[in-house]
């Protein structure tokens, strides 16, 4: 079995991993990046980049409703070809991915190992047929959508953001299960494209908001475009005309579910038990949020993999911190940036700083 010794092994070439590469490469040329693919980052493939294209298409189509007021005739005769709209989203999305692939990933292609990594020891990894001994390791494996077990039997009628943009046509009726930023953005966009959309969330708030007054105002504004049912647990059953989604006294029949109840770190195959440190109920080790170091090990975790702040800019920032500390003799503690989150609905929703429950306490 081939064995390779490196200063740093970076597991994952998403947003956090790419930022880590920049920091590591500034200090050493002796590193590897391990990722089974597909490459191109979550944001470019199925996240904030294609979603913003779809949001723009939806906003453009919706503007037809004000053309008459602006003195522009013919708006009532406009129609949407959903297949062409989705092809347009994919075309731009593929350009975003190509841009990522032609950047840092191309620059370090000789250091890429396209395989699944797993720990044998804290500083020893198995990656395909290669054994890697590393001075330090960065875990930046990203995340995947959560589909609750009771709903998995409807897999053929479920969309997530990982699959939404791959569709060649859209359903007529859709239930959005989960009204966080992703579910709310896509729910409003799809409603503006002409789908009959109904949203459900077990939380009383929506879009990541925690101030009850602001959340209620947002629900009122967005609820004018699609029904929102908050603080309810949705149940899904087969129906003769599709799927029946019920919550309390509310029930709708839909063709498809858009499940947006969160994402799960991609850590299952890493064998984190080999780190020799306690793991929480989700299989994650504890780590220092200011150094991103796992316990006292030369192991660092960044981006969606640590499930701390699952946002693009946070993943990039954490990748930089992890990459910097991975090549230091003693990890440096950094003051984290103020929390910032924006949901690109209409109206936009934004939160900055400590969450409302902490401020109000």
Tab-separated table of C-alpha atoms in Angstrom:
chain	number	residue	atom	x	y	z
A	1	UNK	CA	0.000	0.000	0.000
A	2	UNK	CA	1.383	3.407	-1.017
A	3	UNK	CA	2.080	5.838	1.810
A	4	UNK	CA	2.591	9.580	1.584
A	5	UNK	CA	3.899	11.974	4.239
A	6	UNK	CA	2.704	15.552	4.115
A	7	UNK	CA	2.699	18.616	6.304
A	8	UNK	CA	-1.068	19.119	5.950
A	9	UNK	CA	-3.947	17.020	4.657
A	10	UNK	CA	-7.097	18.959	3.753
A	11	UNK	CA	-10.234	16.823	3.584
A	12	UNK	CA	-12.754	18.549	1.346
A	13	UNK	CA	-12.405	21.066	-1.486
A	14	UNK	CA	-15.518	23.146	-0.893
A	15	UNK	CA	-15.554	26.779	0.205
A	16	UNK	CA	-13.791	26.130	3.530
A	17	UNK	CA	-11.305	23.727	1.968
A	18	UNK	CA	-10.373	26.135	-0.826
A	19	UNK	CA	-9.756	28.963	1.627
A	20	UNK	CA	-7.656	26.598	3.743
A	21	UNK	CA	-5.575	25.725	0.677
A	22	UNK	CA	-4.624	29.392	0.195
A	23	UNK	CA	-3.348	29.658	3.765
A	24	UNK	CA	-1.545	26.329	3.753
A	25	UNK	CA	0.068	26.918	0.343
A	26	UNK	CA	1.547	30.185	1.625
A	27	UNK	CA	3.553	28.197	4.188
A	28	UNK	CA	4.284	24.832	2.557
A	29	UNK	CA	4.109	23.056	-0.772
A	30	UNK	CA	3.864	19.678	0.927
A	31	UNK	CA	0.109	19.178	1.306
A	32	UNK	CA	-2.703	17.136	-0.211
A	33	UNK	CA	-6.399	17.776	-0.780
A	34	UNK	CA	-8.702	14.763	-0.478
A	35	UNK	CA	-12.170	14.903	-2.010
A	36	UNK	CA	-14.154	12.193	-3.829
A	37	UNK	CA	-16.044	14.817	-5.855
A	38	UNK	CA	-17.948	16.204	-7.515
A	39	UNK	CA	-15.793	19.289	-7.137
A	40	UNK	CA	-17.010	22.844	-7.415
A	41	UNK	CA	-18.311	23.888	-3.939
A	42	UNK	CA	-21.843	23.616	-2.605
A	43	UNK	CA	-22.454	27.327	-3.124
A	44	UNK	CA	-21.646	27.169	-6.827
A	45	UNK	CA	-23.361	23.841	-7.531
A	46	UNK	CA	-26.525	23.932	-5.455
A	47	UNK	CA	-26.409	26.868	-3.080
A	48	UNK	CA	-26.373	30.636	-3.125
A	49	UNK	CA	-25.249	31.044	-6.747
A	50	UNK	CA	-27.924	29.103	-8.700
A	51	UNK	CA	-30.545	30.074	-6.134
A	52	UNK	CA	-29.911	33.760	-6.817
A	53	UNK	CA	-30.333	33.163	-10.547
A	54	UNK	CA	-33.707	31.514	-9.892
A	55	UNK	CA	-34.676	34.381	-7.589
A	56	UNK	CA	-33.875	36.873	-10.344
A	57	UNK	CA	-35.878	34.935	-12.934
A	58	UNK	CA	-38.831	34.876	-10.533
A	59	UNK	CA	-38.518	38.588	-9.778
A	60	UNK	CA	-38.350	39.395	-13.503
A	61	UNK	CA	-41.488	37.376	-14.243
A	62	UNK	CA	-43.378	38.878	-11.323
A	63	UNK	CA	-42.751	42.425	-12.547
A	64	UNK	CA	-45.283	41.858	-15.309
A	65	UNK	CA	-47.951	42.618	-12.709
A	66	UNK	CA	-46.869	46.288	-12.470
A	67	UNK	CA	-46.231	46.935	-16.157
A	68	UNK	CA	-49.684	48.408	-16.704
A	69	UNK	CA	-49.171	50.891	-13.859
A	70	UNK	CA	-45.882	51.899	-15.457
A	71	UNK	CA	-47.527	52.464	-18.798
A	72	UNK	CA	-46.114	49.298	-20.349
A	73	UNK	CA	-48.679	47.270	-22.245
A	74	UNK	CA	-48.834	43.533	-22.857
A	75	UNK	CA	-47.720	42.321	-19.453
A	76	UNK	CA	-50.845	40.220	-19.019
A	77	UNK	CA	-49.891	38.203	-22.089
A	78	UNK	CA	-46.474	37.122	-20.841
A	79	UNK	CA	-45.912	33.467	-19.964
A	80	UNK	CA	-43.131	31.352	-18.497
A	81	UNK	CA	-41.453	28.316	-20.032
A	82	UNK	CA	-40.276	26.621	-16.823
A	83	UNK	CA	-38.047	24.193	-18.694
A	84	UNK	CA	-36.147	27.000	-20.406
A	85	UNK	CA	-35.961	28.957	-17.159
A	86	UNK	CA	-34.394	26.010	-15.359
A	87	UNK	CA	-32.006	25.405	-18.275
A	88	UNK	CA	-30.945	29.054	-17.967
A	89	UNK	CA	-30.289	28.573	-14.227
A	90	UNK	CA	-28.185	25.484	-14.957
A	91	UNK	CA	-26.239	27.232	-17.702
A	92	UNK	CA	-25.195	30.038	-15.385
A	93	UNK	CA	-24.643	27.548	-12.562
A	94	UNK	CA	-22.271	25.533	-14.744
A	95	UNK	CA	-20.338	28.721	-15.446
A	96	UNK	CA	-19.981	29.350	-11.717
A	97	UNK	CA	-18.721	25.803	-11.195
A	98	UNK	CA	-16.260	26.098	-14.091
A	99	UNK	CA	-14.914	29.276	-12.514
A	100	UNK	CA	-14.284	27.433	-9.266
A	101	UNK	CA	-12.697	24.460	-11.023
A	102	UNK	CA	-10.410	26.684	-13.085
A	103	UNK	CA	-9.153	28.520	-10.009
A	104	UNK	CA	-7.565	27.041	-6.888
A	105	UNK	CA	-8.593	23.479	-7.728
A	106	UNK	CA	-6.809	23.639	-11.081
A	107	UNK	CA	-3.756	25.247	-9.478
A	108	UNK	CA	-3.314	22.331	-7.078
A	109	UNK	CA	-4.562	19.510	-9.307
A	110	UNK	CA	-1.305	17.610	-8.741
A	111	UNK	CA	-2.120	17.512	-5.026
A	112	UNK	CA	-5.706	16.280	-5.377
A	113	UNK	CA	-6.640	12.787	-4.257
A	114	UNK	CA	-10.137	11.942	-5.503
A	115	UNK	CA	-11.147	9.478	-2.835
A	116	UNK	CA	-13.102	9.222	0.406
A	117	UNK	CA	-10.898	9.894	3.437
A	118	UNK	CA	-11.176	8.159	6.794
A	119	UNK	CA	-9.091	8.428	9.938
A	120	UNK	CA	-6.940	5.529	11.097
A	121	UNK	CA	-5.262	7.683	13.747
A	122	UNK	CA	-5.443	11.442	14.431
A	123	UNK	CA	-2.640	12.060	11.931
A	124	UNK	CA	-3.086	9.040	9.670
A	125	UNK	CA	-5.701	8.873	6.918
A	126	UNK	CA	-6.793	6.257	4.436
A	127	UNK	CA	-7.754	7.702	1.044
A	128	UNK	CA	-8.495	5.028	-1.510
A	129	UNK	CA	-5.313	2.986	-1.937
A	130	UNK	CA	-3.195	5.733	-0.375
A	131	UNK	CA	-2.238	6.068	3.277
A	132	UNK	CA	-1.532	9.644	4.327
A	133	UNK	CA	0.589	10.628	7.345
A	134	UNK	CA	0.078	14.305	8.027
A	135	UNK	CA	1.568	16.818	10.410
A	136	UNK	CA	-1.941	18.273	10.716
A	137	UNK	CA	-5.351	17.598	9.237
A	138	UNK	CA	-8.177	19.962	8.257
A	139	UNK	CA	-11.722	18.576	8.121
A	140	UNK	CA	-13.770	20.616	5.642
A	141	UNK	CA	-16.167	18.029	4.256
A	142	UNK	CA	-19.257	20.213	3.972
A	143	UNK	CA	-22.838	19.035	4.471
A	144	UNK	CA	-25.848	17.453	2.800
A	145	UNK	CA	-29.617	18.003	3.089
A	146	UNK	CA	-31.515	16.323	5.909
A	147	UNK	CA	-34.539	14.255	4.892
A	148	UNK	CA	-36.375	13.027	8.011
A	149	UNK	CA	-36.879	9.273	8.031
A	150	UNK	CA	-40.721	9.322	7.878
A	151	UNK	CA	-40.553	11.214	4.572
A	152	UNK	CA	-37.913	9.108	2.844
A	153	UNK	CA	-40.472	6.716	1.406
A	154	UNK	CA	-41.628	9.602	-0.793
A	155	UNK	CA	-38.119	10.011	-2.247
A	156	UNK	CA	-39.397	10.118	-5.820
A	157	UNK	CA	-41.518	13.157	-4.980
A	158	UNK	CA	-38.969	15.008	-2.845
A	159	UNK	CA	-36.737	17.857	-3.921
A	160	UNK	CA	-33.891	19.452	-1.970
A	161	UNK	CA	-31.645	22.277	-3.066
A	162	UNK	CA	-29.222	19.577	-4.219
A	163	UNK	CA	-31.789	18.383	-6.769
A	164	UNK	CA	-34.065	21.389	-7.410
A	165	UNK	CA	-31.861	22.995	-10.044
A	166	UNK	CA	-31.498	19.713	-11.929
A	167	UNK	CA	-35.202	19.565	-12.755
A	168	UNK	CA	-36.279	19.981	-16.371
A	169	UNK	CA	-39.818	20.933	-15.410
A	170	UNK	CA	-41.614	22.112	-12.313
A	171	UNK	CA	-44.615	20.602	-10.521
A	172	UNK	CA	-47.917	22.468	-10.338
A	173	UNK	CA	-48.354	22.139	-6.549
A	174	UNK	CA	-45.550	22.196	-4.003
A	175	UNK	CA	-45.234	22.051	-0.212
A	176	UNK	CA	-42.129	23.587	1.322
A	177	UNK	CA	-41.267	21.748	4.535
A	178	UNK	CA	-38.933	23.992	6.478
A	179	UNK	CA	-39.067	27.790	6.251
A	180	UNK	CA	-35.507	28.697	7.102
A	181	UNK	CA	-33.618	30.933	4.666
A	182	UNK	CA	-33.405	28.296	1.920
A	183	UNK	CA	-37.011	27.117	2.111
A	184	UNK	CA	-38.346	30.650	2.296
A	185	UNK	CA	-36.260	31.933	-0.639
A	186	UNK	CA	-37.107	29.028	-2.916
A	187	UNK	CA	-40.742	28.910	-1.801
A	188	UNK	CA	-41.303	32.552	-2.675
A	189	UNK	CA	-39.395	32.232	-5.968
A	190	UNK	CA	-41.381	29.177	-7.063
A	191	UNK	CA	-44.653	30.855	-6.121
A	192	UNK	CA	-43.685	33.804	-8.305
A	193	UNK	CA	-43.024	31.397	-11.166
A	194	UNK	CA	-46.647	30.269	-10.967
A	195	UNK	CA	-46.561	27.204	-8.703
A	196	UNK	CA	-49.163	26.735	-5.994
A	197	UNK	CA	-46.856	26.769	-2.971
A	198	UNK	CA	-47.675	26.168	0.703
A	199	UNK	CA	-45.068	26.480	3.465
A	200	UNK	CA	-44.825	24.609	6.775
A	201	UNK	CA	-42.431	24.917	9.695
A	202	UNK	CA	-42.444	23.516	13.218
A	203	UNK	CA	-40.909	26.773	14.480
A	204	UNK	CA	-42.972	29.873	15.137
A	205	UNK	CA	-40.361	32.047	13.434
A	206	UNK	CA	-39.128	31.909	9.858
A	207	UNK	CA	-36.084	32.723	7.755
A	208	UNK	CA	-33.721	32.345	10.693
A	209	UNK	CA	-35.285	35.325	12.502
A	210	UNK	CA	-35.557	35.186	16.274
A	211	UNK	CA	-37.154	38.525	17.187
A	212	UNK	CA	-40.862	37.592	17.398
A	213	UNK	CA	-42.049	41.021	16.247
A	214	UNK	CA	-39.784	41.070	13.194
A	215	UNK	CA	-40.636	37.451	12.392
A	216	UNK	CA	-44.354	38.188	12.548
A	217	UNK	CA	-43.938	41.173	10.215
A	218	UNK	CA	-41.946	39.039	7.764
A	219	UNK	CA	-44.555	36.267	7.875
A	220	UNK	CA	-47.298	38.792	7.168
A	221	UNK	CA	-45.452	40.262	4.159
A	222	UNK	CA	-44.337	36.990	2.588
A	223	UNK	CA	-47.596	35.276	3.498
A	224	UNK	CA	-49.389	37.523	1.018
A	225	UNK	CA	-47.733	35.510	-1.754
A	226	UNK	CA	-47.931	32.000	-0.316
A	227	UNK	CA	-49.675	30.475	2.709
A	228	UNK	CA	-47.304	29.981	5.648
A	229	UNK	CA	-48.117	27.611	8.513
A	230	UNK	CA	-45.789	28.151	11.475
A	231	UNK	CA	-45.473	26.278	14.734
A	232	UNK	CA	-46.948	23.109	13.242
A	233	UNK	CA	-45.628	19.610	12.652
A	234	UNK	CA	-46.300	18.489	9.095
A	235	UNK	CA	-47.305	14.921	8.327
A	236	UNK	CA	-47.155	13.494	4.816
A	237	UNK	CA	-49.309	10.700	3.427
A	238	UNK	CA	-50.057	9.232	0.022
A	239	UNK	CA	-53.111	10.678	-1.644
A	240	UNK	CA	-54.964	9.564	-4.749
A	241	UNK	CA	-54.041	12.878	-6.367
A	242	UNK	CA	-50.498	13.244	-5.059
A	243	UNK	CA	-49.271	13.724	-1.497
A	244	UNK	CA	-51.387	14.991	1.371
A	245	UNK	CA	-49.549	17.312	3.755
A	246	UNK	CA	-51.398	17.863	7.018
A	247	UNK	CA	-50.660	20.015	10.041
A	248	UNK	CA	-53.274	20.622	12.695
A	249	UNK	CA	-56.465	21.705	10.949
A	250	UNK	CA	-54.605	22.490	7.715
A	251	UNK	CA	-54.201	20.085	4.824
A	252	UNK	CA	-53.106	20.486	1.214
A	253	UNK	CA	-52.578	18.052	-1.629
A	254	UNK	CA	-49.382	18.589	-3.608
A	255	UNK	CA	-47.343	16.927	-6.319
A	256	UNK	CA	-43.912	17.465	-4.767
A	257	UNK	CA	-42.222	18.277	-1.466
A	258	UNK	CA	-39.329	20.704	-1.193
A	259	UNK	CA	-37.615	19.540	2.002
A	260	UNK	CA	-35.529	22.306	3.545
A	261	UNK	CA	-35.290	21.376	7.218
A	262	UNK	CA	-31.518	21.808	7.436
A	263	UNK	CA	-28.265	20.136	6.486
A	264	UNK	CA	-26.123	17.469	8.144
A	265	UNK	CA	-22.286	17.535	8.278
A	266	UNK	CA	-20.636	15.022	5.932
A	267	UNK	CA	-18.718	13.188	8.639
A	268	UNK	CA	-20.206	9.688	8.555
A	269	UNK	CA	-17.399	8.074	6.570
A	270	UNK	CA	-14.523	9.842	8.356
A	271	UNK	CA	-14.314	7.389	11.288
A	272	UNK	CA	-13.915	10.260	13.748
A	273	UNK	CA	-13.872	7.721	16.563
A	274	UNK	CA	-10.239	7.133	15.576
A	275	UNK	CA	-9.433	10.622	16.911
A	276	UNK	CA	-9.771	9.184	20.404
A	277	UNK	CA	-11.856	12.079	21.727
A	278	UNK	CA	-15.518	12.160	22.845
A	279	UNK	CA	-18.111	12.698	20.131
A	280	UNK	CA	-21.491	14.345	20.669
A	281	UNK	CA	-24.890	12.896	19.785
A	282	UNK	CA	-24.342	13.934	16.167
A	283	UNK	CA	-20.930	12.289	15.954
A	284	UNK	CA	-18.970	15.554	16.105
A	285	UNK	CA	-15.955	16.208	18.345
A	286	UNK	CA	-15.810	19.373	20.416
A	287	UNK	CA	-13.586	22.126	19.035
A	288	UNK	CA	-12.357	25.585	19.949
A	289	UNK	CA	-14.409	28.156	18.023
A	290	UNK	CA	-11.527	30.651	18.060
A	291	UNK	CA	-8.802	28.288	16.817
A	292	UNK	CA	-10.997	25.570	15.216
A	293	UNK	CA	-8.726	22.975	16.842
A	294	UNK	CA	-10.234	19.651	17.880
A	295	UNK	CA	-9.260	18.955	21.512
A	296	UNK	CA	-5.455	19.191	21.746
A	297	UNK	CA	-4.948	17.363	18.469
A	298	UNK	CA	-3.287	18.717	15.294
A	299	UNK	CA	-6.737	18.452	13.720
A	300	UNK	CA	-8.919	21.403	12.698
A	301	UNK	CA	-12.530	21.531	11.519
A	302	UNK	CA	-14.112	24.246	9.385
A	303	UNK	CA	-17.175	25.207	7.388
A	304	UNK	CA	-20.412	23.239	7.344
A	305	UNK	CA	-18.534	20.222	8.708
A	306	UNK	CA	-18.546	21.744	12.203
A	307	UNK	CA	-22.261	22.749	12.028
A	308	UNK	CA	-21.523	26.001	13.880
A	309	UNK	CA	-22.345	28.758	11.389
A	310	UNK	CA	-23.429	27.056	8.139
A	311	UNK	CA	-23.102	30.100	5.859
A	312	UNK	CA	-20.868	30.735	2.850
A	313	UNK	CA	-18.921	33.653	4.294
A	314	UNK	CA	-18.483	31.849	7.610
A	315	UNK	CA	-17.201	28.746	5.821
A	316	UNK	CA	-14.655	30.863	3.979
A	317	UNK	CA	-13.545	32.594	7.166
A	318	UNK	CA	-13.250	29.338	9.080
A	319	UNK	CA	-11.286	27.787	6.219
A	320	UNK	CA	-8.779	30.621	6.447
A	321	UNK	CA	-8.444	30.218	10.229
A	322	UNK	CA	-8.065	26.445	10.011
A	323	UNK	CA	-5.540	26.717	7.181
A	324	UNK	CA	-3.490	29.297	9.063
A	325	UNK	CA	-3.469	27.310	12.295
A	326	UNK	CA	-2.694	24.019	10.580
A	327	UNK	CA	0.780	25.299	9.720
A	328	UNK	CA	1.499	26.973	13.062
A	329	UNK	CA	3.438	25.412	15.892
A	330	UNK	CA	0.880	26.785	18.328
A	331	UNK	CA	-2.631	27.564	17.079
A	332	UNK	CA	-3.660	31.205	17.300
A	333	UNK	CA	-7.040	32.233	18.704
A	334	UNK	CA	-8.945	34.689	16.504
A	335	UNK	CA	-11.878	36.868	17.466
A	336	UNK	CA	-14.782	35.705	15.329
A	337	UNK	CA	-16.630	38.108	13.066
A	338	UNK	CA	-20.030	39.391	14.120
A	339	UNK	CA	-22.749	36.982	13.074
A	340	UNK	CA	-24.452	38.104	9.879
A	341	UNK	CA	-27.187	36.341	7.936
A	342	UNK	CA	-29.318	37.557	5.035
A	343	UNK	CA	-32.329	35.844	3.489
A	344	UNK	CA	-32.880	37.093	-0.061
A	345	UNK	CA	-36.645	37.153	0.004
A	346	UNK	CA	-38.837	40.145	-0.782
A	347	UNK	CA	-38.621	41.880	1.637
A	348	UNK	CA	-35.056	40.907	2.515
A	349	UNK	CA	-34.532	39.509	6.016
A	350	UNK	CA	-31.321	40.236	7.882
A	351	UNK	CA	-29.902	39.529	11.322
A	352	UNK	CA	-26.659	40.923	12.724
A	353	UNK	CA	-24.898	40.153	15.978
A	354	UNK	CA	-26.106	38.097	18.909
A	355	UNK	CA	-29.428	36.276	18.395
A	356	UNK	CA	-32.554	37.831	19.873
A	357	UNK	CA	-32.974	35.356	22.767
A	358	UNK	CA	-29.524	36.332	24.088
A	359	UNK	CA	-30.156	40.058	23.696
A	360	UNK	CA	-33.613	39.872	25.271
A	361	UNK	CA	-32.525	37.713	28.222
